[in-house]
Amino acid sequence: MKISRPVAVLLNAYALFLALLLTWPVLQIVLTSFTSDIVFPPQHWSLNAFNEVLWPGLFRSLLFSLKMGAAVTILLLIICLPTAYAMERRRFAGKALLSVLIFVPIIFPVVTYSSAIRVYVFMFFPALRGNFWLIVLVTAMWPIPLVVRSIQGSLANVDVVYEEAAVIMGASPLHTFFKITIPLIAPGLITAAMIGFTSATTTFVVPFILGSNQPTVSLYIFGDVGRLGFVPWIAVEVLVMELVVLGAVQVLYFVFRKQFRGIFV
Amino acid sequence: MANIRTENLVKRFGDFAAVDHVNVDIREGSFTAILGPSGCGKTTLLRCIAGLIEPDAGQILIGGKDVTRVPPFKRNLGFVFQRPAMFPHMTVYENVAWALELRKWPKPKVKDRVMEMLRLVRLDGLEHRAYRQLSGGQAQRVVIARALAPQPDVLFLDEPLSQLDAKLRDELKLEIAEIHRKTGCTTLMVTHDQAEALTIADNVLLMHQGKIVQEGSPVELYRYPNTLFSADFIGTNNFLQGTITGINRNTTVRLDGTATTLSAEQVLPGVPIGAPVWVCARADDIDIIDADQQAKSTNVVEATVEQALLTGGTVIVQARVGKTELRIHAGGSKRFQLLGQEGKSIFCSLGNISLIARGAGEGLHP
Ligand SMILES: Nc1ncnc2c1ncn2[C@@H]1O[C@H](COP(=O)(O)OP(=O)(O)OP(=O)(O)O)[C@@H](O)[C@H]1O
Ligand SMILES: [Mg+2]
């Protein structure tokens, strides 16, 4: 398609604006990390902020967040993979209803159902207050629709003929699922896992409301902001968190990718 | 290797019977083609026998064993699909080795077998190629090798050549026949291409609207179609009305509205003298002869030329016998003499004709 020059200029300007809008917070965080005061544009370059961070506390919360991210990702795959498979490949009663209901967690604000769980679950099971697995389970709820849909989309793009071929050659349906279906939808699975992992490692609301014993990294930073306001070393904490989560996602990607090399090369 | 039998096999989609009370009896080691027009239920029948879909009624026996309720992965079959089915995340080698590794064959044995199969389908040397690095025909050969590697009892081929271009199709057609000859594996192939079925198969099941309407060797099907559908599908293009005048080892027929009598090398069971029949003749089999050769030729009729068209190798002649149209594909050096003969009378030998019983008031061509 050919577009006229003014339109092209306008489109480019718009794209630049979007790019700035999206990267500005990150740039600002990076800039602030390397200054000693909060002004714009930054005036005094300094590494002081790095000395002021309480590294052990930050790393403990980061490690905890990564652990939660991993647990949530695994739980999400356990819940969503069979669901997506059933929705895409099988016929069963109530399928239409399920495909609507599955969107419930994403429609309700996380605060509402976290609070409801806090009220009703803790009323009957006070011992569950701060329980790691309860927090993992509730954190996993929000991304379920996204993850199911994403896997379903990948499945729809993989011809059933490969699964039928495997079954005819003597593979049980379960074996076929793990050796044929999963490798073939691996790209979609990785995307799904990354959605789950990222949303879980940076989550704030659920551990906040359910009272996590160990703060997640977002809670930890929030606590610092509450006590001290926005000071440069909080920017350092945010920067470290972003780098660690990005790094973990990359590691996740490469591990998967190595596993399913055949599809990517 | 095993034989296959089905008894009153039925598969419905809603009210529609895609497979309608099918009984087949396929000999061990044979190469059977299921032939029929698009949508007649060929794929559905094949998938029922292979266990990929469950029939609504009837029985399937493979090697004498009732497998109607046995899941497909316990049937020991090979299947080549209508769509490309080579595993795209594996190399050629890994594809062919897959079923063997599944059966826990020792590594050296797997290697030998894979190489043997790749030689059979003429892909040796390409074992480390990925799916993207193969042509359509090569990928289809990988699937054939993969299906045959674990020595299945039956090999199913669902239009294995339909995705390929004409030249490759001809090549692979002969290769499949060769593979069958070498392995001796009972093979069941679906096709809607009658030439394909007649070339490779030793047994043909002709299917129409979910039913098997005729079964026999390619020659039987070609020479003695039993219904107008069969005759039409196998490529007969002339249907003349006649009446039976005599039956001994052959059947003699008089063409309605003429004094011409013809002889067919067959006896229609249960059809008496005086019964109306269709006389079937192929445009390709008809020879134009000189008037003085009538005595030496079989089944001679006199026809009036209405139109003669040169189309390269053959001259297509539209002629008339009594009140019936007769189409002739004339070859040989005499064909040029037919051009410009409109309105003239010619003699033609119909060659081998076949007969189909006809209802008393039944009209012309289906
Ligand atoms: N899953 C299905 N649901 C409903 N109808 C179906 C289904 N599968 C096949 N049919 C119908 O059953 C009939 C037979 O289909 P089938 O695929 O067996 O035909 P075919 O002879 O293999 O045709 P082709 O030569 O085009 O492959 C068709 O009319 C088709 O529309
Ligand atoms: Mg078909």
PDB file of N, CA, C and O in Angstrom, chain B residues 37 100 115-116 222 236 277 304 306 357:
ATOM      1  N   PRO B  37     -16.412 -40.899  -6.180  1.00  0.00           N
ATOM      2  CA  PRO B  37     -16.394 -39.437  -6.324  1.00  0.00           C
ATOM      3  C   PRO B  37     -16.189 -38.747  -4.983  1.00  0.00           C
ATOM      4  O   PRO B  37     -16.364 -39.355  -3.930  1.00  0.00           O
ATOM      5  N   LEU B 100       9.563 -46.854  15.863  1.00  0.00           N
ATOM      6  CA  LEU B 100      10.454 -47.935  16.295  1.00  0.00           C
ATOM      7  C   LEU B 100      10.950 -47.662  17.713  1.00  0.00           C
ATOM      8  O   LEU B 100      11.022 -48.566  18.546  1.00  0.00           O
ATOM      9  N   MET B 115      17.244 -46.901   7.633  1.00  0.00           N
ATOM     10  CA  MET B 115      17.987 -46.804   6.376  1.00  0.00           C
ATOM     11  C   MET B 115      17.345 -47.672   5.292  1.00  0.00           C
ATOM     12  O   MET B 115      17.257 -47.272   4.130  1.00  0.00           O
ATOM     13  N   GLU B 116      16.880 -48.837   5.691  1.00  0.00           N
ATOM     14  CA  GLU B 116      16.217 -49.732   4.743  1.00  0.00           C
ATOM     15  C   GLU B 116      14.961 -49.057   4.174  1.00  0.00           C
ATOM     16  O   GLU B 116      14.718 -49.072   2.959  1.00  0.00           O
ATOM     17  N   TYR B 222     -13.364 -52.469 -15.312  1.00  0.00           N
ATOM     18  CA  TYR B 222     -13.203 -51.726 -16.555  1.00  0.00           C
ATOM     19  C   TYR B 222     -14.081 -52.330 -17.641  1.00  0.00           C
ATOM     20  O   TYR B 222     -14.745 -51.621 -18.387  1.00  0.00           O
ATOM     21  N   THR B 236     -16.819 -44.874 -19.250  1.00  0.00           N
ATOM     22  CA  THR B 236     -17.555 -45.262 -20.445  1.00  0.00           C
ATOM     23  C   THR B 236     -18.362 -44.061 -20.897  1.00  0.00           C
ATOM     24  O   THR B 236     -18.942 -43.378 -20.077  1.00  0.00           O
ATOM     25  N   VAL B 277     -31.572 -53.795 -22.242  1.00  0.00           N
ATOM     26  CA  VAL B 277     -30.256 -53.573 -21.631  1.00  0.00           C
ATOM     27  C   VAL B 277     -29.645 -52.284 -22.173  1.00  0.00           C
ATOM     28  O   VAL B 277     -30.060 -51.770 -23.210  1.00  0.00           O
ATOM     29  N   THR B 304     -23.825 -42.395 -38.770  1.00  0.00           N
ATOM     30  CA  THR B 304     -23.763 -41.208 -39.619  1.00  0.00           C
ATOM     31  C   THR B 304     -22.942 -40.140 -38.900  1.00  0.00           C
ATOM     32  O   THR B 304     -23.229 -39.827 -37.742  1.00  0.00           O
ATOM     33  N   GLU B 306     -21.839 -36.705 -37.684  1.00  0.00           N
ATOM     34  CA  GLU B 306     -22.469 -35.392 -37.521  1.00  0.00           C
ATOM     35  C   GLU B 306     -21.436 -34.300 -37.407  1.00  0.00           C
ATOM     36  O   GLU B 306     -21.646 -33.166 -37.809  1.00  0.00           O
ATOM     37  N   ALA B 357     -28.227 -54.243 -17.146  1.00  0.00           N
ATOM     38  CA  ALA B 357     -29.683 -54.403 -17.183  1.00  0.00           C
ATOM     39  C   ALA B 357     -30.347 -53.033 -17.133  1.00  0.00           C
ATOM     40  O   ALA B 357     -29.858 -52.124 -16.469  1.00  0.00           O
TER      41      ALA B 357
END
